[in-house]
């Protein structure tokens, strides 16, 4: 079988739907973390599941199903180590290595040994099944249909991550506004239109190259399920007998982040109060907005510096309107996780935007836990033990350059943008400062506690559909 | 194998002057003071900006002492600043220092290369006197003599314990001193002491603003600046800030000008040979590039783990990478010429806080090893390795390709400058594969990025003197 030349048209039938949609029209969702107990039966189940998996081609329906596998899952299904080695280093190293924890900020109470799942002392997670439905009934039915007999299918449920639909994350801000548009799947503004290879393996990325991806020798795919490995002009070309296990796949990062809503508002209230400790609701909201970079309704501070009115507008850049952070602080959450045109080289230029484009992530998270209103958070009229947060999910083709870079070099980095001691004020670690640029001189909020906790996480591979069927075909059938 | 040019040559090659932006009339610092950061040895009065020397010592390790040496380095690594072997914070003018062991290997022809110990330090030249490099070695022997015995005692030719006198230690270091092929300094002339003082100044001013009862919003920039200045004036431990930092000495400037003009002049003299030879060399190089065998190999997980454990412990990171120079005279010459060009550009063009758009590198150097068969690159940079590599790929590929592409296995280049680092993943894998663990690493100011340091220096520089309202506002943005 000769290797094909690179086909740049996205094979939407083979790409999982999550790369195209966040399923905003399907408000109920369950994320199932499964362990493979008996590989051959699990593989048979996975093969049946593949029929139900939502791809990126069809119209939206009343339910959606997507599935991803961890390294241990791939290995249990029988993928040989020669093929595993083709996955990116970060996927192979995992999220819990000590040096990785340092980079991701998963330290102290957030360290993997305290995680509820995905940690060194919890049950291994092999599969992640994402179920979405229009309503609770449909979701229940979907659960029963696909995961009703897990035990007989050689699987056990490690954890069910339920979700609670909300357009706003728990601190009360519109979320998920800035999203890259995968070229070929969606149209987007010049800032957001990103080459498919940044998210879908087997296509060209923003460097014009193919990201590293797992290949298998054609002898390991006697059924010819997988597509041939494409050639490109870069010299990492696979041998012509290779077949592409990665094509149309992506990496999925899942992190369960708890949010301390009352802690957030109590801190912001204290830090913005008038003399003698009187709360100042307007100043409080403003400080919270400075921390996020948007007002609660999603209006960006760069366009609406004084009050919310714009709505979740995303058509803006920083440098020409607000080079010094007087509107949106340099260290604000959205400015540092997606700096647009504000960083070197040449802030304000296309070159600056090009750098930003190499560090985008496709966010697909969902909130969990009952919402807590700002008033209740401030009055303390709630049960402290009730947990709420975000099942953070993002998709990317290069975990190191995209997810980890954003988390480490931009969010967690107290030196971001020339700052001195300011990690991300919203999701960063405790004990540091937040500088609010102003004239004549900036103001500093110090002693920020941590508002977000880490409860579990893992890196997954979201395969293309042919790859999924291939993986399901590896385990020897029951009884030979 | 290891060579050491005459003292004067080394001085000229290693010295840099203070940048013009900060160079003001030299005025002596008025009085000695105590450093705000952990008690350090008092340094003699600085009358001129110290140049930064790239000290490199390379010695062959006796194989039977190798594992013992590595154990010793691991002990040191637990606390590079203060450890019983060689407390690096006792060297008051040292910005960064590292110790690494290169394992035994085979060269391209299969001949064995013995394990080697490398000590590298970025040091401010001592304030007075001649032969600054020599005096750095003297200081090393005086401060860390016993430690040197324990560390370099594992090396061939080091005097045995009974015979390790000051003179013999010094002779050993001198003999194993290697001059870098190229050295980069983020900001020439800015010494450790100045960097730490100015960080203290910023912290003090920021704390003052945070604490002050004054409602700064109601003041104009000039009033805020005056308030800050009044505060600084009342702080005895900040009295040094009332005078500008030391500026470069006349001799240093003169040597710079000689070098600036001298090297191009040399080229001009050689031009009757060079002009016809260059196109031919370019064509030959291109032919070799087409035959090059890039080695796209993913680094092993064990290798990555070993390196990653040493990274991301603070605001800064270290990087050491080593590779064989491609065989043949043409590649040897290219490496020679390119490293010289980098050295020249570092000395004259990129001497102040910005290396062609990259503002995160404190110090970097290239050093030939093993009779120029291998080249080691060592740097001290800010942030993560991923962002450092991205800067290479995005911003300075044109500067890295000409030097790194002379290394065996580098991603394919075209006409020396193009391709190469542009193949992102292959390039990153190449760097990882060639990276060597830096067993011991020391920074005199681990919490400061190069951007912080530059910002602090400008804050100090703008504390006194005339300023328009706009300039004052601009200055206040540094806080």
PDB file of N, CA and C in Angstrom, chain A residues 85-90 92-93 98-99 102-103 205 207 209 212 234-236 324 326 344-345 351 355 358-359 398 400-401 405 408-409 415 417-420 435 438-444 446, chain B residues 202 206 209-210 216-217 219-221 224 296 298 301 304-305 308-309 311-313 315 359 384 386-387 390 393-395 422-426 428-429 447-449 451-452 473-474 476-477 479:
ATOM      1  N   UNK A  85       4.674   4.287  21.191  1.00  0.00           N
ATOM      2  CA  UNK A  85       5.789   5.229  21.190  1.00  0.00           C
ATOM      3  C   UNK A  85       5.558   6.416  20.263  1.00  0.00           C
ATOM      4  N   UNK A  86       4.637   6.248  19.327  1.00  0.00           N
ATOM      5  CA  UNK A  86       4.372   7.347  18.390  1.00  0.00           C
ATOM      6  C   UNK A  86       3.528   8.459  18.985  1.00  0.00           C
ATOM      7  N   UNK A  87       2.912   8.194  20.128  1.00  0.00           N
ATOM      8  CA  UNK A  87       2.126   9.255  20.764  1.00  0.00           C
ATOM      9  C   UNK A  87       3.076  10.303  21.329  1.00  0.00           C
ATOM     10  N   UNK A  88       2.556  11.492  21.577  1.00  0.00           N
ATOM     11  CA  UNK A  88       3.428  12.572  22.033  1.00  0.00           C
ATOM     12  C   UNK A  88       3.987  12.241  23.415  1.00  0.00           C
ATOM     13  N   UNK A  89       5.167  12.759  23.684  1.00  0.00           N
ATOM     14  CA  UNK A  89       5.834  12.492  24.953  1.00  0.00           C
ATOM     15  C   UNK A  89       4.963  12.834  26.145  1.00  0.00           C
ATOM     16  N   UNK A  90       4.275  13.947  26.082  1.00  0.00           N
ATOM     17  CA  UNK A  90       3.473  14.365  27.218  1.00  0.00           C
ATOM     18  C   UNK A  90       2.364  13.366  27.513  1.00  0.00           C
ATOM     19  N   UNK A  92       2.497  10.213  26.886  1.00  0.00           N
ATOM     20  CA  UNK A  92       3.137   9.019  27.438  1.00  0.00           C
ATOM     21  C   UNK A  92       3.595   9.245  28.881  1.00  0.00           C
ATOM     22  N   UNK A  93       4.064  10.454  29.170  1.00  0.00           N
ATOM     23  CA  UNK A  93       4.543  10.754  30.529  1.00  0.00           C
ATOM     24  C   UNK A  93       3.380  10.917  31.492  1.00  0.00           C
ATOM     25  N   UNK A  98       6.175  14.084  38.792  1.00  0.00           N
ATOM     26  CA  UNK A  98       6.419  15.181  39.750  1.00  0.00           C
ATOM     27  C   UNK A  98       6.797  16.469  39.027  1.00  0.00           C
ATOM     28  N   UNK A  99       7.619  16.340  37.971  1.00  0.00           N
ATOM     29  CA  UNK A  99       8.012  17.554  37.256  1.00  0.00           C
ATOM     30  C   UNK A  99       6.831  18.150  36.504  1.00  0.00           C
ATOM     31  N   UNK A 102       4.788  20.202  38.892  1.00  0.00           N
ATOM     32  CA  UNK A 102       5.397  21.515  39.108  1.00  0.00           C
ATOM     33  C   UNK A 102       4.996  22.469  38.005  1.00  0.00           C
ATOM     34  N   UNK A 103       5.039  21.985  36.775  1.00  0.00           N
ATOM     35  CA  UNK A 103       4.719  22.840  35.632  1.00  0.00           C
ATOM     36  C   UNK A 103       3.237  23.217  35.633  1.00  0.00           C
ATOM     37  N   UNK A 205      -0.334  22.042  10.734  1.00  0.00           N
ATOM     38  CA  UNK A 205      -0.563  22.969  11.842  1.00  0.00           C
ATOM     39  C   UNK A 205      -0.105  24.379  11.456  1.00  0.00           C
ATOM     40  N   UNK A 207       2.555  25.804  11.852  1.00  0.00           N
ATOM     41  CA  UNK A 207       3.908  25.829  11.291  1.00  0.00           C
ATOM     42  C   UNK A 207       3.937  25.243   9.882  1.00  0.00           C
ATOM     43  N   UNK A 209       3.307  22.138   9.365  1.00  0.00           N
ATOM     44  CA  UNK A 209       3.850  20.791   9.542  1.00  0.00           C
ATOM     45  C   UNK A 209       2.788  19.867  10.127  1.00  0.00           C
ATOM     46  N   UNK A 212       3.514  15.303  15.548  1.00  0.00           N
ATOM     47  CA  UNK A 212       3.860  13.886  15.696  1.00  0.00           C
ATOM     48  C   UNK A 212       2.589  13.111  16.033  1.00  0.00           C
ATOM     49  N   UNK A 234       8.085  17.498   5.038  1.00  0.00           N
ATOM     50  CA  UNK A 234       9.097  17.540   6.092  1.00  0.00           C
ATOM     51  C   UNK A 234       9.728  16.168   6.251  1.00  0.00           C
ATOM     52  N   UNK A 235      10.937  16.172   6.766  1.00  0.00           N
ATOM     53  CA  UNK A 235      11.731  14.959   6.647  1.00  0.00           C
ATOM     54  C   UNK A 235      11.424  13.917   7.716  1.00  0.00           C
ATOM     55  N   UNK A 236      10.347  14.146   8.482  1.00  0.00           N
ATOM     56  CA  UNK A 236       9.957  13.098   9.419  1.00  0.00           C
ATOM     57  C   UNK A 236       8.975  12.147   8.738  1.00  0.00           C
ATOM     58  N   UNK A 324      -1.074  49.193  27.981  1.00  0.00           N
ATOM     59  CA  UNK A 324      -0.494  49.144  29.321  1.00  0.00           C
ATOM     60  C   UNK A 324      -1.394  48.466  30.349  1.00  0.00           C
ATOM     61  N   UNK A 326      -4.469  49.365  31.272  1.00  0.00           N
ATOM     62  CA  UNK A 326      -5.280  50.278  32.083  1.00  0.00           C
ATOM     63  C   UNK A 326      -6.745  49.847  32.088  1.00  0.00           C
ATOM     64  N   UNK A 344       5.486  39.847  22.724  1.00  0.00           N
ATOM     65  CA  UNK A 344       6.584  39.859  21.765  1.00  0.00           C
ATOM     66  C   UNK A 344       6.411  38.712  20.786  1.00  0.00           C
ATOM     67  N   UNK A 345       6.910  38.789  19.591  1.00  0.00           N
ATOM     68  CA  UNK A 345       7.593  39.936  18.995  1.00  0.00           C
ATOM     69  C   UNK A 345       6.601  40.984  18.479  1.00  0.00           C
ATOM     70  N   UNK A 351       2.733  39.357  13.566  1.00  0.00           N
ATOM     71  CA  UNK A 351       3.707  38.386  14.085  1.00  0.00           C
ATOM     72  C   UNK A 351       3.363  37.981  15.517  1.00  0.00           C
ATOM     73  N   UNK A 355       2.131  34.089  17.005  1.00  0.00           N
ATOM     74  CA  UNK A 355       2.608  33.349  18.171  1.00  0.00           C
ATOM     75  C   UNK A 355       1.417  32.884  19.010  1.00  0.00           C
ATOM     76  N   UNK A 358      -0.307  29.728  17.958  1.00  0.00           N
ATOM     77  CA  UNK A 358       0.343  28.433  18.183  1.00  0.00           C
ATOM     78  C   UNK A 358       0.109  27.933  19.604  1.00  0.00           C
ATOM     79  N   UNK A 359      -0.681  28.676  20.351  1.00  0.00           N
ATOM     80  CA  UNK A 359      -0.931  28.274  21.736  1.00  0.00           C
ATOM     81  C   UNK A 359      -2.431  28.351  22.043  1.00  0.00           C
ATOM     82  N   UNK A 398      -0.978  19.207  20.250  1.00  0.00           N
ATOM     83  CA  UNK A 398       0.339  19.207  20.879  1.00  0.00           C
ATOM     84  C   UNK A 398       0.174  19.666  22.328  1.00  0.00           C
ATOM     85  N   UNK A 400       2.117  19.766  24.832  1.00  0.00           N
ATOM     86  CA  UNK A 400       3.196  20.583  25.398  1.00  0.00           C
ATOM     87  C   UNK A 400       3.084  22.026  24.935  1.00  0.00           C
ATOM     88  N   UNK A 401       2.880  22.220  23.649  1.00  0.00           N
ATOM     89  CA  UNK A 401       2.904  23.575  23.103  1.00  0.00           C
ATOM     90  C   UNK A 401       1.578  24.295  23.297  1.00  0.00           C
ATOM     91  N   UNK A 405       1.609  24.762  27.797  1.00  0.00           N
ATOM     92  CA  UNK A 405       2.215  26.081  27.624  1.00  0.00           C
ATOM     93  C   UNK A 405       1.309  27.164  28.215  1.00  0.00           C
ATOM     94  N   UNK A 408       1.325  26.751  32.035  1.00  0.00           N
ATOM     95  CA  UNK A 408       2.597  26.963  32.721  1.00  0.00           C
ATOM     96  C   UNK A 408       3.203  28.329  32.404  1.00  0.00           C
ATOM     97  N   UNK A 409       3.391  28.602  31.109  1.00  0.00           N
ATOM     98  CA  UNK A 409       4.133  29.795  30.716  1.00  0.00           C
ATOM     99  C   UNK A 409       3.277  31.058  30.807  1.00  0.00           C
ATOM    100  N   UNK A 415       5.737  35.695  36.393  1.00  0.00           N
ATOM    101  CA  UNK A 415       6.514  36.696  35.665  1.00  0.00           C
ATOM    102  C   UNK A 415       5.871  37.049  34.328  1.00  0.00           C
ATOM    103  N   UNK A 417       4.291  38.545  31.181  1.00  0.00           N
ATOM    104  CA  UNK A 417       4.153  39.903  30.663  1.00  0.00           C
ATOM    105  C   UNK A 417       5.023  40.925  31.389  1.00  0.00           C
ATOM    106  N   UNK A 418       6.137  40.480  31.973  1.00  0.00           N
ATOM    107  CA  UNK A 418       7.012  41.419  32.669  1.00  0.00           C
ATOM    108  C   UNK A 418       6.569  41.693  34.096  1.00  0.00           C
ATOM    109  N   UNK A 419       5.531  40.995  34.562  1.00  0.00           N
ATOM    110  CA  UNK A 419       5.075  41.181  35.944  1.00  0.00           C
ATOM    111  C   UNK A 419       6.105  40.593  36.901  1.00  0.00           C
ATOM    112  N   UNK A 420       5.898  40.849  38.185  1.00  0.00           N
ATOM    113  CA  UNK A 420       6.923  40.461  39.139  1.00  0.00           C
ATOM    114  C   UNK A 420       6.520  39.247  39.954  1.00  0.00           C
ATOM    115  N   UNK A 435      -1.610  42.778  40.164  1.00  0.00           N
ATOM    116  CA  UNK A 435      -1.359  44.187  39.903  1.00  0.00           C
ATOM    117  C   UNK A 435      -2.432  44.719  38.952  1.00  0.00           C
ATOM    118  N   UNK A 438      -2.918  51.199  36.553  1.00  0.00           N
ATOM    119  CA  UNK A 438      -3.742  52.405  36.634  1.00  0.00           C
ATOM    120  C   UNK A 438      -2.834  53.612  36.512  1.00  0.00           C
ATOM    121  N   UNK A 439      -3.438  54.774  36.309  1.00  0.00           N
ATOM    122  CA  UNK A 439      -2.672  56.024  36.304  1.00  0.00           C
ATOM    123  C   UNK A 439      -3.098  56.854  37.499  1.00  0.00           C
ATOM    124  N   UNK A 440      -2.201  57.482  38.178  1.00  0.00           N
ATOM    125  CA  UNK A 440      -0.786  57.591  37.844  1.00  0.00           C
ATOM    126  C   UNK A 440       0.029  56.344  38.153  1.00  0.00           C
ATOM    127  N   UNK A 441      -0.440  55.503  39.083  1.00  0.00           N
ATOM    128  CA  UNK A 441       0.396  54.349  39.419  1.00  0.00           C
ATOM    129  C   UNK A 441      -0.489  53.135  39.709  1.00  0.00           C
ATOM    130  N   UNK A 442       0.036  51.965  39.423  1.00  0.00           N
ATOM    131  CA  UNK A 442      -0.754  50.747  39.571  1.00  0.00           C
ATOM    132  C   UNK A 442      -1.075  50.473  41.034  1.00  0.00           C
ATOM    133  N   UNK A 443      -2.131  49.687  41.226  1.00  0.00           N
ATOM    134  CA  UNK A 443      -2.514  49.275  42.568  1.00  0.00           C
ATOM    135  C   UNK A 443      -2.276  47.767  42.646  1.00  0.00           C
ATOM    136  N   UNK A 444      -1.932  47.297  43.812  1.00  0.00           N
ATOM    137  CA  UNK A 444      -1.653  45.876  43.943  1.00  0.00           C
ATOM    138  C   UNK A 444      -2.577  45.249  44.965  1.00  0.00           C
ATOM    139  N   UNK A 446      -2.807  42.071  47.277  1.00  0.00           N
ATOM    140  CA  UNK A 446      -1.855  41.043  47.709  1.00  0.00           C
ATOM    141  C   UNK A 446      -2.546  39.948  48.509  1.00  0.00           C
TER     142      UNK A 446
ATOM    143  N   UNK B 202      13.085  48.001  44.132  1.00  0.00           N
ATOM    144  CA  UNK B 202      11.739  47.848  43.619  1.00  0.00           C
ATOM    145  C   UNK B 202      10.807  47.323  44.704  1.00  0.00           C
ATOM    146  N   UNK B 206       7.577  49.293  46.001  1.00  0.00           N
ATOM    147  CA  UNK B 206       6.255  48.673  45.840  1.00  0.00           C
ATOM    148  C   UNK B 206       5.575  48.547  47.206  1.00  0.00           C
ATOM    149  N   UNK B 209       4.244  51.890  48.282  1.00  0.00           N
ATOM    150  CA  UNK B 209       3.001  52.253  47.593  1.00  0.00           C
ATOM    151  C   UNK B 209       1.823  51.440  48.135  1.00  0.00           C
ATOM    152  N   UNK B 210       2.068  50.158  48.390  1.00  0.00           N
ATOM    153  CA  UNK B 210       0.991  49.290  48.892  1.00  0.00           C
ATOM    154  C   UNK B 210       0.519  49.743  50.281  1.00  0.00           C
ATOM    155  N   UNK B 216      -3.320  57.579  45.881  1.00  0.00           N
ATOM    156  CA  UNK B 216      -2.498  57.969  44.732  1.00  0.00           C
ATOM    157  C   UNK B 216      -3.328  58.395  43.534  1.00  0.00           C
ATOM    158  N   UNK B 217      -4.535  57.853  43.431  1.00  0.00           N
ATOM    159  CA  UNK B 217      -5.387  58.193  42.283  1.00  0.00           C
ATOM    160  C   UNK B 217      -5.613  59.699  42.168  1.00  0.00           C
ATOM    161  N   UNK B 219      -3.471  61.997  42.825  1.00  0.00           N
ATOM    162  CA  UNK B 219      -2.238  62.750  42.597  1.00  0.00           C
ATOM    163  C   UNK B 219      -1.833  62.696  41.134  1.00  0.00           C
ATOM    164  N   UNK B 220      -1.013  63.660  40.735  1.00  0.00           N
ATOM    165  CA  UNK B 220      -0.493  63.553  39.367  1.00  0.00           C
ATOM    166  C   UNK B 220       0.848  62.818  39.398  1.00  0.00           C
ATOM    167  N   UNK B 221       1.292  62.355  38.241  1.00  0.00           N
ATOM    168  CA  UNK B 221       2.486  61.498  38.210  1.00  0.00           C
ATOM    169  C   UNK B 221       3.691  62.125  38.906  1.00  0.00           C
ATOM    170  N   UNK B 224       3.486  61.661  42.572  1.00  0.00           N
ATOM    171  CA  UNK B 224       3.737  60.282  42.992  1.00  0.00           C
ATOM    172  C   UNK B 224       5.238  60.010  42.979  1.00  0.00           C
ATOM    173  N   UNK B 296      15.883  12.140  13.038  1.00  0.00           N
ATOM    174  CA  UNK B 296      14.652  12.446  13.770  1.00  0.00           C
ATOM    175  C   UNK B 296      14.354  11.333  14.753  1.00  0.00           C
ATOM    176  N   UNK B 298      12.852  10.545  18.695  1.00  0.00           N
ATOM    177  CA  UNK B 298      12.230  11.094  19.896  1.00  0.00           C
ATOM    178  C   UNK B 298      13.112  10.808  21.099  1.00  0.00           C
ATOM    179  N   UNK B 301      11.825   8.431  27.285  1.00  0.00           N
ATOM    180  CA  UNK B 301      11.145   8.943  28.476  1.00  0.00           C
ATOM    181  C   UNK B 301      12.102   9.071  29.658  1.00  0.00           C
ATOM    182  N   UNK B 304      14.087  12.242  29.209  1.00  0.00           N
ATOM    183  CA  UNK B 304      13.244  13.412  29.478  1.00  0.00           C
ATOM    184  C   UNK B 304      13.026  13.573  30.979  1.00  0.00           C
ATOM    185  N   UNK B 305      12.758  12.454  31.643  1.00  0.00           N
ATOM    186  CA  UNK B 305      12.488  12.502  33.083  1.00  0.00           C
ATOM    187  C   UNK B 305      13.701  13.049  33.832  1.00  0.00           C
ATOM    188  N   UNK B 308      13.879  16.744  33.079  1.00  0.00           N
ATOM    189  CA  UNK B 308      12.737  17.525  33.565  1.00  0.00           C
ATOM    190  C   UNK B 308      12.746  17.654  35.077  1.00  0.00           C
ATOM    191  N   UNK B 309      13.294  16.647  35.771  1.00  0.00           N
ATOM    192  CA  UNK B 309      13.372  16.743  37.228  1.00  0.00           C
ATOM    193  C   UNK B 309      14.214  17.955  37.654  1.00  0.00           C
ATOM    194  N   UNK B 311      14.246  20.824  36.091  1.00  0.00           N
ATOM    195  CA  UNK B 311      13.706  22.061  35.512  1.00  0.00           C
ATOM    196  C   UNK B 311      12.512  22.608  36.292  1.00  0.00           C
ATOM    197  N   UNK B 312      12.226  23.870  36.030  1.00  0.00           N
ATOM    198  CA  UNK B 312      11.017  24.530  36.526  1.00  0.00           C
ATOM    199  C   UNK B 312      10.922  24.587  38.043  1.00  0.00           C
ATOM    200  N   UNK B 313      12.042  24.834  38.704  1.00  0.00           N
ATOM    201  CA  UNK B 313      11.991  24.984  40.153  1.00  0.00           C
ATOM    202  C   UNK B 313      11.847  26.442  40.552  1.00  0.00           C
ATOM    203  N   UNK B 315      11.866  30.797  38.694  1.00  0.00           N
ATOM    204  CA  UNK B 315      11.592  31.634  37.533  1.00  0.00           C
ATOM    205  C   UNK B 315      12.565  31.362  36.382  1.00  0.00           C
ATOM    206  N   UNK B 359      14.159  38.201  25.047  1.00  0.00           N
ATOM    207  CA  UNK B 359      14.553  38.997  26.209  1.00  0.00           C
ATOM    208  C   UNK B 359      14.618  38.155  27.470  1.00  0.00           C
ATOM    209  N   UNK B 384       9.782  28.360  30.873  1.00  0.00           N
ATOM    210  CA  UNK B 384       9.847  26.924  30.611  1.00  0.00           C
ATOM    211  C   UNK B 384      10.697  26.622  29.386  1.00  0.00           C
ATOM    212  N   UNK B 386       9.814  24.764  27.023  1.00  0.00           N
ATOM    213  CA  UNK B 386       8.937  24.839  25.859  1.00  0.00           C
ATOM    214  C   UNK B 386       8.915  26.272  25.302  1.00  0.00           C
ATOM    215  N   UNK B 387       8.805  27.248  26.191  1.00  0.00           N
ATOM    216  CA  UNK B 387       8.748  28.629  25.694  1.00  0.00           C
ATOM    217  C   UNK B 387      10.114  29.067  25.152  1.00  0.00           C
ATOM    218  N   UNK B 390      10.352  27.562  21.811  1.00  0.00           N
ATOM    219  CA  UNK B 390       9.464  28.286  20.899  1.00  0.00           C
ATOM    220  C   UNK B 390      10.093  29.596  20.439  1.00  0.00           C
ATOM    221  N   UNK B 393      12.399  28.738  17.720  1.00  0.00           N
ATOM    222  CA  UNK B 393      11.702  28.400  16.477  1.00  0.00           C
ATOM    223  C   UNK B 393      11.074  29.649  15.857  1.00  0.00           C
ATOM    224  N   UNK B 394      10.503  30.502  16.713  1.00  0.00           N
ATOM    225  CA  UNK B 394       9.732  31.633  16.199  1.00  0.00           C
ATOM    226  C   UNK B 394      10.583  32.874  15.921  1.00  0.00           C
ATOM    227  N   UNK B 395      11.598  33.098  16.762  1.00  0.00           N
ATOM    228  CA  UNK B 395      12.255  34.408  16.709  1.00  0.00           C
ATOM    229  C   UNK B 395      13.698  34.370  16.230  1.00  0.00           C
ATOM    230  N   UNK B 422      13.047  25.469  11.945  1.00  0.00           N
ATOM    231  CA  UNK B 422      11.661  25.677  11.513  1.00  0.00           C
ATOM    232  C   UNK B 422      10.857  24.378  11.558  1.00  0.00           C
ATOM    233  N   UNK B 423      11.565  23.244  11.580  1.00  0.00           N
ATOM    234  CA  UNK B 423      10.845  21.978  11.728  1.00  0.00           C
ATOM    235  C   UNK B 423      10.657  21.722  13.208  1.00  0.00           C
ATOM    236  N   UNK B 424       9.607  22.354  13.706  1.00  0.00           N
ATOM    237  CA  UNK B 424       9.405  22.508  15.142  1.00  0.00           C
ATOM    238  C   UNK B 424       9.707  21.254  15.968  1.00  0.00           C
ATOM    239  N   UNK B 425       8.939  20.198  15.744  1.00  0.00           N
ATOM    240  CA  UNK B 425       9.048  19.046  16.638  1.00  0.00           C
ATOM    241  C   UNK B 425      10.417  18.379  16.510  1.00  0.00           C
ATOM    242  N   UNK B 426      10.894  18.288  15.277  1.00  0.00           N
ATOM    243  CA  UNK B 426      12.182  17.662  15.045  1.00  0.00           C
ATOM    244  C   UNK B 426      13.298  18.444  15.742  1.00  0.00           C
ATOM    245  N   UNK B 428      12.894  20.472  18.391  1.00  0.00           N
ATOM    246  CA  UNK B 428      12.761  20.318  19.848  1.00  0.00           C
ATOM    247  C   UNK B 428      13.298  18.961  20.291  1.00  0.00           C
ATOM    248  N   UNK B 429      13.016  17.933  19.510  1.00  0.00           N
ATOM    249  CA  UNK B 429      13.534  16.602  19.855  1.00  0.00           C
ATOM    250  C   UNK B 429      15.063  16.595  19.795  1.00  0.00           C
ATOM    251  N   UNK B 447      14.838  34.476  41.640  1.00  0.00           N
ATOM    252  CA  UNK B 447      13.463  34.943  41.464  1.00  0.00           C
ATOM    253  C   UNK B 447      13.332  36.053  40.432  1.00  0.00           C
ATOM    254  N   UNK B 448      14.431  36.447  39.822  1.00  0.00           N
ATOM    255  CA  UNK B 448      14.358  37.586  38.903  1.00  0.00           C
ATOM    256  C   UNK B 448      14.492  37.125  37.459  1.00  0.00           C
ATOM    257  N   UNK B 449      13.556  37.549  36.636  1.00  0.00           N
ATOM    258  CA  UNK B 449      13.709  37.304  35.206  1.00  0.00           C
ATOM    259  C   UNK B 449      14.540  38.439  34.621  1.00  0.00           C
ATOM    260  N   UNK B 451      13.678  40.292  32.296  1.00  0.00           N
ATOM    261  CA  UNK B 451      12.766  41.440  32.150  1.00  0.00           C
ATOM    262  C   UNK B 451      12.637  42.205  33.457  1.00  0.00           C
ATOM    263  N   UNK B 452      12.518  41.475  34.575  1.00  0.00           N
ATOM    264  CA  UNK B 452      12.464  42.117  35.886  1.00  0.00           C
ATOM    265  C   UNK B 452      13.710  42.963  36.118  1.00  0.00           C
ATOM    266  N   UNK B 473       5.012  59.501  33.859  1.00  0.00           N
ATOM    267  CA  UNK B 473       3.968  58.484  33.762  1.00  0.00           C
ATOM    268  C   UNK B 473       4.540  57.177  33.201  1.00  0.00           C
ATOM    269  N   UNK B 474       5.355  57.337  32.186  1.00  0.00           N
ATOM    270  CA  UNK B 474       6.005  56.171  31.575  1.00  0.00           C
ATOM    271  C   UNK B 474       6.847  55.424  32.617  1.00  0.00           C
ATOM    272  N   UNK B 476       6.446  55.485  35.873  1.00  0.00           N
ATOM    273  CA  UNK B 476       5.599  54.878  36.908  1.00  0.00           C
ATOM    274  C   UNK B 476       5.006  53.550  36.445  1.00  0.00           C
ATOM    275  N   UNK B 477       4.912  53.367  35.124  1.00  0.00           N
ATOM    276  CA  UNK B 477       4.384  52.098  34.603  1.00  0.00           C
ATOM    277  C   UNK B 477       5.284  50.924  34.966  1.00  0.00           C
ATOM    278  N   UNK B 479       6.105  50.108  37.720  1.00  0.00           N
ATOM    279  CA  UNK B 479       5.742  49.556  39.025  1.00  0.00           C
ATOM    280  C   UNK B 479       4.487  48.695  38.928  1.00  0.00           C
TER     281      UNK B 479
END
